[in-house]
Coordinates of C-alpha atoms in Angstrom, one line a residue:
M1 CA 21.6 7.0 -37.0
N2 CA 20.3 4.8 -34.3
P3 CA 22.0 1.9 -32.9
I4 CA 20.8 -1.3 -34.6
E5 CA 19.8 -4.5 -32.3
I6 CA 20.3 -7.7 -34.4
N7 CA 18.2 -9.4 -31.6
P8 CA 14.5 -9.8 -32.4
E9 CA 13.4 -11.5 -29.3
Q10 CA 15.2 -8.8 -27.0
D11 CA 16.4 -11.6 -24.5
K12 CA 18.7 -10.4 -22.1
V13 CA 22.2 -11.8 -21.8
C14 CA 24.8 -11.6 -19.0
D15 CA 27.1 -8.6 -19.0
A16 CA 30.2 -10.9 -18.8
D17 CA 28.9 -12.7 -22.2
Q18 CA 28.8 -9.5 -24.2
K19 CA 31.5 -8.2 -26.5
I20 CA 31.0 -4.6 -27.4
I21 CA 33.0 -3.3 -30.4
P22 CA 33.2 0.5 -31.1
N23 CA 32.2 2.0 -34.2
G24 CA 29.5 -0.5 -35.4
G25 CA 30.6 -3.4 -33.2
V26 CA 28.6 -6.6 -32.9
R27 CA 27.6 -8.8 -29.7
A28 CA 26.4 -12.2 -29.6
G29 CA 22.7 -12.7 -28.9
Q30 CA 20.6 -15.7 -28.5
D31 CA 19.2 -17.9 -31.1
G32 CA 21.6 -16.7 -33.9
D33 CA 21.1 -13.1 -33.2
V34 CA 23.8 -10.5 -33.7
E35 CA 23.4 -6.8 -32.2
V36 CA 25.4 -4.3 -33.9
G37 CA 27.0 -1.8 -31.6
K38 CA 26.4 2.2 -31.6
S39 CA 28.8 4.2 -33.8
S40 CA 30.6 7.2 -32.2
E41 CA 29.0 9.6 -34.5
N42 CA 25.5 8.5 -33.9
K43 CA 25.8 8.3 -30.2
E44 CA 22.9 10.8 -29.7
D45 CA 20.4 9.1 -32.0
S46 CA 17.7 7.2 -29.7
D47 CA 16.0 4.7 -32.3
S48 CA 16.5 1.2 -32.2
T49 CA 16.8 -1.3 -35.0
E50 CA 16.5 -5.1 -35.1
V51 CA 18.1 -7.4 -37.1
N52 CA 17.2 -11.1 -37.8
K53 CA 19.3 -13.7 -39.2
T54 CA 18.7 -16.9 -41.0
P55 CA 19.8 -19.7 -38.9
D56 CA 21.9 -22.8 -39.9
S57 CA 21.0 -26.1 -38.3
D58 CA 24.6 -27.6 -38.2
V59 CA 26.1 -24.5 -36.5
A60 CA 23.2 -24.3 -34.1
K61 CA 23.8 -27.9 -33.1
E62 CA 27.3 -27.1 -32.5
A63 CA 26.7 -23.9 -30.5
D64 CA 24.2 -25.9 -28.4
H65 CA 26.9 -28.5 -27.8
Q66 CA 29.0 -25.6 -26.6
I67 CA 26.4 -24.2 -24.4
N68 CA 25.5 -27.7 -22.8
C69 CA 29.2 -28.3 -22.0
N70 CA 29.8 -25.1 -20.3
G71 CA 26.7 -25.3 -18.2
H72 CA 25.1 -21.9 -19.3
N73 CA 22.2 -23.1 -21.5
K74 CA 20.0 -20.7 -20.1
Y75 CA 21.9 -17.4 -20.5
I76 CA 24.9 -18.0 -22.9
P77 CA 23.7 -16.6 -26.4
T78 CA 24.6 -18.2 -30.0
S79 CA 25.3 -17.1 -33.3
K80 CA 24.3 -19.1 -36.3
A81 CA 25.8 -18.8 -39.9
Q82 CA 24.0 -17.1 -42.8
V83 CA 23.1 -19.7 -45.7
H84 CA 25.1 -17.6 -48.2
L85 CA 28.1 -17.2 -46.1
P86 CA 30.9 -19.7 -45.5
K87 CA 30.3 -21.7 -42.2
P88 CA 32.7 -20.9 -39.3
E89 CA 34.9 -23.8 -38.4
P90 CA 34.3 -25.8 -35.2
P91 CA 36.3 -24.8 -32.1
K92 CA 39.4 -26.9 -31.4
P93 CA 39.2 -29.4 -28.4
K94 CA 40.4 -27.3 -25.2
M95 CA 41.4 -28.2 -21.7
E96 CA 38.6 -28.3 -19.2
R97 CA 38.2 -24.7 -17.6
S98 CA 36.2 -23.0 -15.1
Q99 CA 32.4 -22.5 -16.2
S100 CA 33.0 -18.8 -15.6
L101 CA 34.9 -18.5 -18.8
S102 CA 33.6 -15.7 -21.3
I103 CA 32.0 -16.3 -24.6
A104 CA 35.1 -15.5 -26.7
E105 CA 36.9 -18.3 -24.7
S106 CA 34.3 -20.7 -24.8
M107 CA 33.1 -20.2 -28.5
P108 CA 36.3 -18.7 -30.1
S109 CA 35.4 -19.6 -33.6
I110 CA 31.8 -17.9 -33.2
G111 CA 33.3 -14.9 -31.6
K112 CA 35.8 -14.7 -34.6
Y113 CA 33.0 -14.9 -37.0
I114 CA 31.0 -12.1 -35.4
R115 CA 34.1 -9.8 -35.5
D116 CA 35.2 -10.6 -39.1
R117 CA 31.5 -9.9 -40.3
S118 CA 30.7 -6.9 -38.1
S119 CA 32.0 -4.2 -40.5
S120 CA 30.4 -5.6 -43.5
F121 CA 27.0 -5.9 -41.8
S122 CA 27.2 -2.4 -40.4
A123 CA 28.1 -0.8 -43.7
A124 CA 25.3 -2.7 -45.4
I125 CA 22.8 -1.5 -42.8
R126 CA 24.0 2.1 -43.1
N127 CA 23.7 2.2 -46.6
R128 CA 20.4 0.9 -46.6
L129 CA 19.2 3.2 -43.9
S130 CA 20.3 5.8 -46.0
S131 CA 18.3 5.0 -49.0
V132 CA 15.1 4.7 -46.5
K133 CA 15.8 8.4 -45.7
E134 CA 15.9 9.4 -49.3
G135 CA 12.5 7.9 -49.8
S136 CA 13.2 4.4 -51.4
G137 CA 9.3 3.6 -51.0
D138 CA 9.8 0.8 -48.5
F139 CA 6.8 -0.5 -46.6
V140 CA 5.8 1.7 -43.7
L141 CA 3.3 0.5 -41.1
K142 CA 1.8 2.8 -38.6
N143 CA 0.4 1.6 -35.2
D144 CA -1.6 4.2 -33.7
S145 CA -2.1 2.0 -30.5
L146 CA 1.3 2.4 -29.7
N147 CA 1.8 5.8 -31.3
F148 CA 5.1 5.0 -33.3
E149 CA 6.1 4.2 -36.9
V150 CA 7.8 1.1 -37.9
T151 CA 9.9 0.9 -41.1
E152 CA 10.6 -2.7 -42.4
F153 CA 12.9 -3.2 -45.3
K154 CA 15.4 -6.1 -46.4
I155 CA 19.1 -6.6 -47.0
P156 CA 20.1 -9.9 -48.7
G157 CA 20.0 -12.4 -45.8
V158 CA 19.3 -9.9 -43.2
K159 CA 15.9 -8.4 -42.2
V160 CA 16.1 -5.0 -40.5
I161 CA 12.9 -3.2 -38.5
V162 CA 13.5 0.1 -37.3
K163 CA 11.2 1.4 -34.6
L164 CA 11.0 5.2 -34.1
K165 CA 10.3 6.5 -30.7
S166 CA 7.1 8.0 -29.9
E167 CA 6.5 11.7 -29.3
E168 CA 6.4 11.1 -25.7
E169 CA 9.5 9.1 -25.4
R170 CA 11.6 11.7 -27.2
L171 CA 10.3 14.4 -24.8
E172 CA 11.3 12.3 -22.0
D173 CA 14.7 12.1 -23.4
Q174 CA 14.9 15.8 -23.5
I175 CA 13.5 16.4 -20.0
R176 CA 16.3 16.2 -17.3
G177 CA 14.4 18.2 -14.6
R178 CA 11.7 17.4 -12.5
I179 CA 7.8 17.7 -12.3
T180 CA 6.8 18.1 -8.8
L181 CA 3.1 17.3 -7.8
F182 CA 1.9 18.4 -4.3
T183 CA -1.2 16.7 -3.3
K184 CA -3.7 15.8 -0.4
S185 CA -5.2 12.4 0.6
N186 CA -8.8 11.8 -0.3
C187 CA -8.6 14.8 -2.7
E188 CA -10.5 14.2 -6.3
H189 CA -8.5 17.0 -8.2
S190 CA -5.1 15.4 -6.6
I191 CA -6.2 11.9 -7.9
A192 CA -7.2 13.4 -11.2
A193 CA -3.8 15.2 -11.5
R194 CA -1.9 12.0 -10.6
Q195 CA -3.9 10.1 -13.3
F196 CA -3.1 12.9 -15.9
F197 CA 0.5 12.4 -15.6
K198 CA 0.4 8.7 -15.7
A199 CA -1.8 8.7 -19.2
K200 CA 0.8 10.9 -20.6
G201 CA 3.6 8.6 -19.4
L202 CA 5.3 11.4 -17.5
R203 CA 7.5 11.0 -14.5
Y204 CA 6.8 12.9 -11.5
V205 CA 7.5 13.5 -7.9
E206 CA 4.5 13.6 -5.7
I207 CA 4.6 15.2 -2.1
N208 CA 1.5 14.3 -0.2
I209 CA 1.2 17.1 2.4
D210 CA -0.9 14.9 4.6
V211 CA 1.8 12.3 4.6
F212 CA 4.8 14.8 4.7
T213 CA 3.5 17.4 6.9
K214 CA 6.5 19.8 6.6
S215 CA 6.1 20.0 2.9
G216 CA 2.8 21.8 3.5
H217 CA 4.8 24.7 5.0
E218 CA 7.1 24.8 1.8
L219 CA 3.9 24.9 -0.4
M220 CA 2.5 27.6 1.6
E221 CA 5.8 29.6 1.3
R222 CA 5.8 29.0 -2.5
T223 CA 2.2 29.6 -3.4
G224 CA 0.8 31.6 -0.4
S225 CA -1.9 28.9 0.2
C226 CA -2.3 25.1 0.9
E227 CA -4.7 24.5 -2.0
V228 CA -3.8 21.3 -4.0
P229 CA -2.9 20.1 -6.5
Q230 CA -0.1 22.5 -7.4
I231 CA 2.5 21.5 -10.2
F232 CA 5.9 22.6 -10.5
F233 CA 8.3 22.2 -13.6
N234 CA 11.6 22.6 -11.9
D235 CA 11.2 25.8 -9.7
S236 CA 8.7 27.2 -11.9
L237 CA 5.1 27.1 -10.4
I238 CA 2.6 26.1 -13.4
G239 CA -0.6 26.0 -11.4
G240 CA -3.4 23.5 -10.4
L241 CA -5.2 21.0 -12.4
A242 CA -7.1 23.5 -14.4
M243 CA -4.2 25.0 -15.7
L244 CA -2.6 21.7 -16.5
K245 CA -5.6 20.7 -18.6
S246 CA -5.6 24.0 -20.4
L247 CA -2.0 23.8 -21.4
S248 CA -2.7 20.1 -22.7
E249 CA -5.9 21.0 -24.7
S250 CA -4.2 24.1 -26.2
G251 CA -1.0 22.2 -27.2
E252 CA 1.3 24.2 -25.2
L253 CA 2.2 21.5 -22.6
H254 CA 5.0 20.1 -24.6
E255 CA 6.6 23.2 -25.2
K256 CA 6.2 24.5 -21.8
M257 CA 7.9 21.2 -20.4
K258 CA 10.9 21.8 -23.0
E259 CA 11.2 25.2 -21.9
L260 CA 11.3 24.8 -18.2
L261 CA 12.4 21.2 -17.6
G262 CA 15.8 21.0 -19.2
P263 CA 18.7 20.1 -18.8
K264 CA 18.5 19.5 -15.1
C265 CA 16.5 20.2 -11.8
P266 CA 18.1 23.4 -10.1
E267 CA 18.3 23.5 -6.4
E268 CA 15.9 26.1 -6.0
A269 CA 13.0 23.4 -7.0
P270 CA 10.8 21.9 -4.3
K271 CA 12.7 19.3 -2.4
A272 CA 11.7 15.8 -2.9
P273 CA 10.4 14.1 0.1
V274 CA 12.7 12.5 2.6
Y275 CA 11.7 9.0 3.6
G276 CA 12.6 7.6 7.3
I277 CA 12.2 10.6 9.1
N278 CA 9.3 11.9 11.2
D279 CA 7.9 15.3 10.5
E280 CA 6.1 15.6 13.8
E281 CA 7.7 16.9 17.0
D282 CA 6.6 15.0 20.2
K283 CA 6.7 16.7 23.5
E284 CA 7.2 14.8 26.7
D285 CA 4.4 14.6 29.2
G286 CA 4.8 17.1 31.9
L287 CA 4.5 14.3 34.3
V288 CA 7.4 12.3 32.9
G289 CA 9.9 13.6 35.5
V290 CA 7.6 12.4 38.3
V291 CA 6.8 9.2 36.6
R292 CA 10.4 8.2 36.1
F293 CA 11.4 9.0 39.7
L294 CA 8.4 6.5 40.7
R295 CA 9.5 3.8 38.4
Q296 CA 12.8 3.8 40.1
S297 CA 11.9 4.3 44.0
L298 CA 8.7 2.4 44.4
P299 CA 8.7 -1.2 46.1
I300 CA 7.2 -2.9 42.8
Q301 CA 6.6 -6.5 43.5
D302 CA 4.1 -9.4 43.3
R303 CA 1.4 -9.4 46.2
L304 CA -1.3 -11.7 47.2
I305 CA -4.6 -9.3 47.0
K306 CA -8.1 -10.7 47.4
M307 CA -7.1 -14.2 47.3
K308 CA -5.4 -13.5 43.8
M309 CA -1.7 -13.3 43.0
V310 CA -1.2 -9.7 41.3
K311 CA 2.2 -9.2 39.7
S312 CA 4.4 -6.0 39.6
C313 CA 2.2 -3.8 41.7
F314 CA 2.8 -1.1 44.4
A315 CA 0.7 0.4 47.2
G316 CA -1.2 3.7 46.4
P317 CA 0.0 5.2 49.8
D318 CA 3.6 4.4 49.0
M319 CA 3.2 6.3 45.7
V320 CA 1.6 9.6 47.5
E321 CA 4.4 9.7 49.9
A322 CA 7.1 9.4 47.2
I323 CA 5.5 12.3 45.2
I324 CA 5.4 14.3 48.2
N325 CA 8.9 13.8 48.9
H326 CA 9.9 14.3 45.2
L327 CA 7.9 17.5 44.5
D328 CA 8.2 18.8 48.3
C329 CA 4.6 19.4 48.3
G330 CA 1.5 18.6 50.7
R331 CA -0.6 15.5 50.9
R332 CA -3.5 17.1 48.7
K333 CA -1.0 17.8 45.8
G334 CA 0.4 14.7 45.9
I335 CA -3.0 12.8 45.5
A336 CA -4.1 15.2 42.9
T337 CA -0.9 14.5 41.0
A338 CA -1.4 10.6 41.4
K339 CA -5.0 11.1 40.0
V340 CA -3.7 12.9 36.9
M341 CA -1.3 10.0 36.5
A342 CA -4.0 7.7 36.4
Q343 CA -6.2 9.7 33.9
N344 CA -3.3 9.8 31.6
H345 CA -2.8 6.0 31.8
F346 CA 0.6 6.0 33.4
I347 CA -0.9 3.7 36.3
H348 CA -3.9 1.6 36.6
H349 CA -5.8 0.0 39.6
V350 CA -4.7 -3.7 39.3
F351 CA -8.6 -4.8 39.5
G352 CA -9.7 -1.5 37.4
E353 CA -12.1 -0.3 40.3
N354 CA -11.1 3.4 40.2
D355 CA -8.7 5.6 38.6
F356 CA -7.0 6.6 41.8
E357 CA -8.3 6.9 45.4
N358 CA -6.4 7.8 48.5
G359 CA -6.5 4.6 50.5
N360 CA -5.3 1.0 50.6
H361 CA -5.4 0.2 47.1
Y362 CA -3.0 -1.1 44.7
Y363 CA -1.8 -0.1 41.4
R364 CA 0.8 -1.1 38.5
F365 CA 2.4 1.0 35.6
L366 CA 1.1 0.5 32.0
E367 CA 4.1 -1.2 31.0
H368 CA 3.7 -3.9 33.8
E369 CA 0.0 -4.8 32.7
P370 CA -0.2 -8.5 31.8
F371 CA -1.6 -7.7 28.3
I372 CA 1.0 -5.0 27.3
M373 CA 3.5 -7.5 25.8
G374 CA 1.0 -9.0 23.3
C375 CA 0.0 -5.3 21.9
F376 CA 1.7 -4.8 18.4
N377 CA 1.9 -1.2 19.2
F378 CA 4.1 -1.4 22.2
R379 CA 7.9 -1.5 21.9
S380 CA 9.8 -2.5 25.0
S381 CA 8.7 0.9 26.8
T382 CA 5.4 2.8 26.8
N383 CA 5.2 6.2 25.0
D384 CA 5.8 8.9 27.5
N385 CA 5.0 11.9 25.1
E386 CA 2.3 14.1 25.9
P387 CA -1.0 12.4 24.3
K388 CA -2.2 14.0 21.3
P389 CA -5.7 15.3 20.9
A390 CA -8.2 12.5 19.9
S391 CA -9.5 14.6 17.0
F392 CA -6.1 15.1 15.7
M393 CA -5.4 11.4 15.9
A394 CA -8.5 10.2 14.2
D395 CA -7.8 12.9 11.4
R396 CA -4.1 11.9 11.1
L397 CA -5.2 8.0 10.8
S398 CA -7.7 8.5 8.1
K399 CA -5.3 10.8 5.9
L400 CA -2.5 8.1 6.2
M401 CA -4.6 5.2 5.0
F402 CA -6.3 7.2 2.3
S403 CA -2.8 7.8 1.1
I404 CA -2.2 4.2 1.0
V405 CA -5.3 3.1 -1.0
E406 CA -4.7 6.0 -3.2
M407 CA -0.9 5.1 -4.0
D408 CA -0.2 3.4 -7.2
G409 CA 0.3 -0.5 -6.9
Y410 CA -0.7 -0.7 -3.1
V411 CA -4.5 -1.4 -3.6
S412 CA -6.3 -2.4 -6.9
D413 CA -8.7 0.2 -8.5
D414 CA -11.6 -1.8 -7.4
R415 CA -10.0 -2.1 -3.9
L416 CA -10.8 -5.7 -3.7
H417 CA -7.1 -6.6 -4.0
V418 CA -4.3 -5.4 -1.6
D419 CA -0.6 -5.8 -2.1
Y420 CA 0.5 -6.2 1.7
F421 CA 4.1 -6.6 1.0
R422 CA 4.3 -3.3 -1.0
I423 CA 2.5 -1.7 1.7
S424 CA 4.9 -3.0 4.4
K425 CA 7.8 -1.4 2.7
S426 CA 6.1 2.2 2.3
E427 CA 6.6 5.3 4.0
E428 CA 3.1 5.8 4.7
F429 CA 3.0 2.6 6.4
R430 CA 6.0 3.4 8.5
R431 CA 4.4 6.7 9.7
Y432 CA 1.3 4.5 10.5
I433 CA 3.1 2.2 12.7
N434 CA 4.6 5.6 14.5
L435 CA 1.1 6.8 15.0
T436 CA -0.1 3.7 16.5
R437 CA 2.2 4.3 19.5
D438 CA 0.6 7.5 20.2
L439 CA -2.7 5.6 20.7
Q440 CA -1.4 4.0 24.1
R441 CA -2.5 7.0 26.3
I442 CA -5.0 8.8 24.0
N443 CA -8.3 9.9 25.6
L444 CA -11.1 8.3 23.8
Q445 CA -13.8 10.2 25.7
L446 CA -13.3 13.4 23.7
F447 CA -14.7 12.0 20.8
T448 CA -17.9 13.0 19.2
P449 CA -20.1 10.0 18.0
N450 CA -19.1 10.4 14.5
E451 CA -15.6 10.8 15.2
R452 CA -15.6 7.7 17.3
L453 CA -17.5 5.6 14.6
A454 CA -15.0 6.9 11.8
F455 CA -12.1 6.2 14.1
F456 CA -12.8 2.7 15.0
L457 CA -13.9 1.8 11.6
N458 CA -10.5 3.1 10.1
L459 CA -8.7 1.6 12.9
Y460 CA -10.0 -1.9 12.4
N461 CA -9.3 -1.8 8.5
A462 CA -5.6 -0.5 9.4
M463 CA -5.1 -3.1 12.1
V464 CA -6.2 -6.0 9.6
I465 CA -3.4 -4.7 7.2
H466 CA -0.9 -4.7 10.1
A467 CA -2.1 -8.0 11.1
V468 CA -1.6 -9.5 7.7
I469 CA 1.8 -8.1 7.5
S470 CA 2.9 -9.4 10.9
I471 CA 1.1 -12.5 11.4
G472 CA -0.3 -13.6 8.0
H473 CA -3.7 -14.6 6.7
P474 CA -5.9 -16.9 8.9
E475 CA -6.2 -20.3 7.2
G476 CA -8.4 -22.0 9.9
I477 CA -10.2 -21.8 13.2
L478 CA -7.0 -21.5 15.3
D479 CA -5.7 -18.9 12.9
N480 CA -8.8 -16.9 13.0
K481 CA -8.5 -16.8 16.9
A482 CA -5.1 -15.5 16.7
F483 CA -5.9 -13.1 14.0
F484 CA -9.2 -11.6 15.6
L485 CA -8.7 -12.1 19.4
D486 CA -4.9 -12.2 20.0
F487 CA -3.8 -9.4 17.5
Q488 CA -4.2 -6.1 20.0
Y489 CA -3.2 -2.7 20.4
V490 CA -3.1 -0.9 23.7
I491 CA -5.5 1.9 23.0
G492 CA -6.3 4.7 25.8
G493 CA -4.7 2.5 28.4
Y494 CA -6.5 -0.8 27.6
P495 CA -6.1 -3.6 24.9
H496 CA -8.2 -3.8 21.9
S497 CA -8.3 -6.7 19.5
L498 CA -10.2 -6.7 16.2
S499 CA -13.1 -8.6 17.9
I500 CA -13.2 -6.2 20.6
I501 CA -13.5 -3.1 18.1
E502 CA -16.1 -5.1 16.1
N503 CA -18.2 -6.6 18.8
G504 CA -17.6 -4.7 21.9
I505 CA -17.5 -1.1 20.6
L506 CA -19.1 -1.1 17.2
R507 CA -21.7 -3.5 17.9
N508 CA -22.7 -2.3 21.2
N509 CA -21.2 -5.3 23.3
R510 CA -22.9 -7.9 21.5
K511 CA -21.8 -11.4 21.4
S512 CA -19.5 -12.5 18.4
P513 CA -20.8 -15.3 16.2
Y514 CA -20.6 -18.7 18.1
S515 CA -19.5 -16.9 21.4
L516 CA -21.3 -17.5 24.6
T517 CA -19.9 -14.2 26.4
K518 CA -20.1 -10.6 25.8
P519 CA -16.7 -9.0 24.8
F520 CA -17.0 -6.5 28.1
S521 CA -18.3 -7.5 31.4
K522 CA -19.8 -5.4 34.1
G523 CA -17.4 -2.8 35.4
D524 CA -15.0 -2.8 32.2
R525 CA -13.4 0.3 31.9
R526 CA -14.1 0.2 28.2
L527 CA -17.8 0.3 28.4
H528 CA -17.9 4.2 27.9
L529 CA -17.1 3.6 24.4
V530 CA -20.2 1.6 23.5
P531 CA -22.7 3.5 21.4
M532 CA -26.2 3.7 22.3
K533 CA -27.5 1.6 19.4
V534 CA -26.0 -0.7 16.7
N535 CA -25.4 0.7 13.1
P536 CA -25.8 -2.1 11.0
L537 CA -24.1 -0.5 8.0
I538 CA -20.7 -0.9 9.9
H539 CA -20.4 -4.4 8.4
F540 CA -20.1 -3.1 5.0
G541 CA -17.3 -0.7 6.2
L542 CA -15.1 -3.5 7.6
C543 CA -12.6 -5.4 5.6
K544 CA -11.5 -8.5 7.2
G545 CA -8.6 -9.3 4.7
T546 CA -10.4 -11.9 3.0
R547 CA -12.2 -12.1 -0.6
S548 CA -15.8 -12.3 0.5
S549 CA -15.1 -9.2 2.6
P550 CA -16.4 -5.6 1.6
K551 CA -14.0 -3.4 -0.3
L552 CA -11.2 -1.7 1.5
R553 CA -12.4 1.6 2.6
F554 CA -11.6 4.4 4.9
F555 CA -14.1 7.1 6.3
T556 CA -14.1 10.8 7.3
A557 CA -16.0 11.8 10.6
H558 CA -17.9 14.5 9.0
N559 CA -19.4 12.2 6.4
V560 CA -19.2 8.7 7.7
E561 CA -23.1 7.9 7.7
D562 CA -23.3 8.7 3.9
E563 CA -20.2 6.9 3.2
L564 CA -21.4 4.1 4.9
I565 CA -24.5 4.0 3.0
S566 CA -22.5 4.1 -0.3
A567 CA -20.6 1.0 1.0
A568 CA -23.7 -1.0 1.5
K569 CA -25.1 -0.1 -1.9
D570 CA -21.8 -0.9 -3.6
Y571 CA -21.6 -4.3 -1.8
F572 CA -25.2 -5.3 -2.7
Q573 CA -24.6 -4.1 -6.3
S574 CA -21.7 -6.6 -6.8
D575 CA -22.0 -10.1 -5.3
G576 CA -23.7 -9.3 -2.0
I577 CA -27.3 -10.6 -3.2
K578 CA -28.7 -12.5 -5.9
I579 CA -32.6 -13.0 -6.4
D580 CA -34.4 -15.9 -8.3
R581 CA -37.9 -14.8 -8.5
E582 CA -39.1 -18.1 -10.2
L583 CA -37.9 -20.2 -6.9
R584 CA -38.6 -17.1 -4.8
T585 CA -35.3 -17.4 -3.2
V586 CA -32.9 -14.7 -2.2
Y587 CA -29.2 -15.5 -2.0
L588 CA -27.4 -13.2 0.7
T589 CA -24.0 -12.7 2.1
R590 CA -23.3 -14.8 5.0
I591 CA -22.3 -11.8 6.9
I592 CA -26.1 -11.0 7.5
K593 CA -26.6 -14.6 9.0
W594 CA -23.6 -14.2 11.3
F595 CA -25.0 -10.9 12.5
S596 CA -28.7 -11.2 11.9
Q597 CA -29.4 -9.7 15.3
D598 CA -28.1 -6.4 13.9
F599 CA -30.4 -6.7 10.8
G600 CA -33.7 -7.3 12.5
G601 CA -33.3 -11.0 13.6
Q602 CA -36.5 -12.3 11.6
E603 CA -36.1 -13.0 7.8
K604 CA -38.8 -10.6 6.8
E605 CA -37.2 -7.8 8.7
I606 CA -33.7 -8.6 7.1
L607 CA -35.3 -8.5 3.6
E608 CA -36.9 -5.3 4.3
W609 CA -33.8 -3.6 5.6
V610 CA -31.7 -5.0 2.5
L611 CA -34.2 -3.6 0.2
N612 CA -33.3 -0.1 1.5
Y613 CA -29.9 -0.5 0.0
L614 CA -30.9 -2.1 -3.4
E615 CA -30.9 -0.2 -6.8
G616 CA -32.2 -1.3 -10.2
R617 CA -33.5 -4.7 -11.1
N618 CA -32.8 -6.2 -7.7
A619 CA -34.7 -3.5 -5.9
K620 CA -37.8 -4.1 -8.2
L621 CA -37.8 -7.9 -7.7
L622 CA -37.4 -8.0 -4.0
K623 CA -40.1 -5.4 -3.6
T624 CA -42.4 -7.3 -5.7
M625 CA -41.8 -10.5 -3.8
L626 CA -42.1 -8.8 -0.3
G627 CA -45.6 -7.4 -1.7
D628 CA -46.7 -10.7 -2.7
R629 CA -46.8 -12.0 0.9
D630 CA -45.7 -15.4 -0.1
P631 CA -42.9 -17.3 1.6
I632 CA -39.5 -16.1 0.5
T633 CA -36.5 -18.5 1.0
I634 CA -33.1 -17.1 2.0
V635 CA -30.1 -18.9 1.3
Y636 CA -26.7 -17.6 2.6
Q637 CA -23.9 -17.9 0.4
D638 CA -20.5 -19.4 1.4
Y639 CA -17.7 -17.0 2.9
D640 CA -14.5 -17.2 1.1
W641 CA -11.7 -16.8 3.9
S642 CA -8.8 -16.8 1.4
G643 CA -6.9 -13.4 1.4
N644 CA -7.6 -10.5 -0.9
L645 CA -4.3 -10.6 -2.4

């Protein structure tokens, strides 16, 4: 028999306020409820029963008085007498005690009443439940939406409702093993397998081999390939999504789970992922030994150069001499070593005039650059590890970000709302923060055009998440400046803010809205990143963390153009455009007004560009209006800067 809860509202009470009595004991509940404890012979039964008692106003008032006197009016439960039962005597006056007294001490008469009546209630309920099992003809209500049966019957003065657990709930109780699901980021079959288990209400452990890279080796050893998804019941390989669906459709899934998942998970099963430990093995740069020697031996000081005070710099000839002495080599090798150090962004020319040239020039270490302390991927010292290939960094960044948007609870299904707090506590975000340190000395010149486009789109959206977590959403003009200009990463040896990425790199070094200057001046070392022309579609791939932003998306290098087209169509399909044919007015997002130069500049050119990404009714209306050659009014909608929480 199942435990019977005489507590219809299921209110929680403090553990200190409960009295559990073995073999059908009763505990006090709120609002005149009583909960009958689980008897020893029925310990394994998992159904639950609720009992409602008829309240009595006099005892209720007395109990409320006791609660108010003790200061626990929110959590201390009360018990009210039945109409046909004698009323309990009010408690005798007591000396003042601490408010931490238990229920039995603060309401002795009520506690005595509960103990006295527990045996009779338990016996009555057991008898009545026995009659139900024998087919007493009581009313049975089936609730198909919740997939369980509810049996309702009455005992004089007591109403009992027995809720039977669903088949899935009973199966969960029998399973003590572990379902392991191996997945990858941005994989449709992995997403489908994850949704399958959620729909069934089954617990599982997910191992994303794009996040936990070492788990990919384990998957290879167990299955002979890295194909995903792969499902394990304990240490038994079930197969992929097709096998999972086949077992479910044939009705064999539950039997398979009972057979392979109980009673516990053996040690031979796939290991659960370990959080807080990095899988990647970093290698120190081959020049680190020389760099460390130079950091300690060179005369680093502030100098007046070209009528400017330059801080923490050293002379190029001094560095060459130090390298020659340290490596015991000739001048030619000393100069070549200095050039490699500059190319790997260990050192920079103080005015950015060259990488390294033999002569009377001055340089400084990357950690002494004025901008370095304001970069959020810098931690007291620069990353001296060997720079990872640019393509590897771009791929790793996209996979980590895909895992975040796909993880349950981090981002809404429509990707318009983001839970920044949960992301900040996630293992995926921790690994992303570690990845950003590897951006300090990355060689950005090795990107292909599509790799560069996808990389900076993804990095922009990832930086917005990091900025919201670190400094919060912008709430005004000054906050916008701090958010888009001052939040920076050091990437490839130079600082990159959100504005630099958007306007300097993605927009071909064009002025930002309401700005008088271009992001990059002549001679800027970052100009090599600027594309040949602007792709207006980028504006529908950048999520600024606001409610009027496009959806949070991340992109792949091999398919970035098609993914941007899909993003633009999706944006206009929602609230990006509204058309009033009678007024011949088109309501567009203010993003197009701010960056009108990217969309053609003139209103007709803007509308013709927008038409390429419209579908259905809006496409027909706008095409008809453009064909009429009558004037069309464009009204730009207000932009909502509040956070996309």
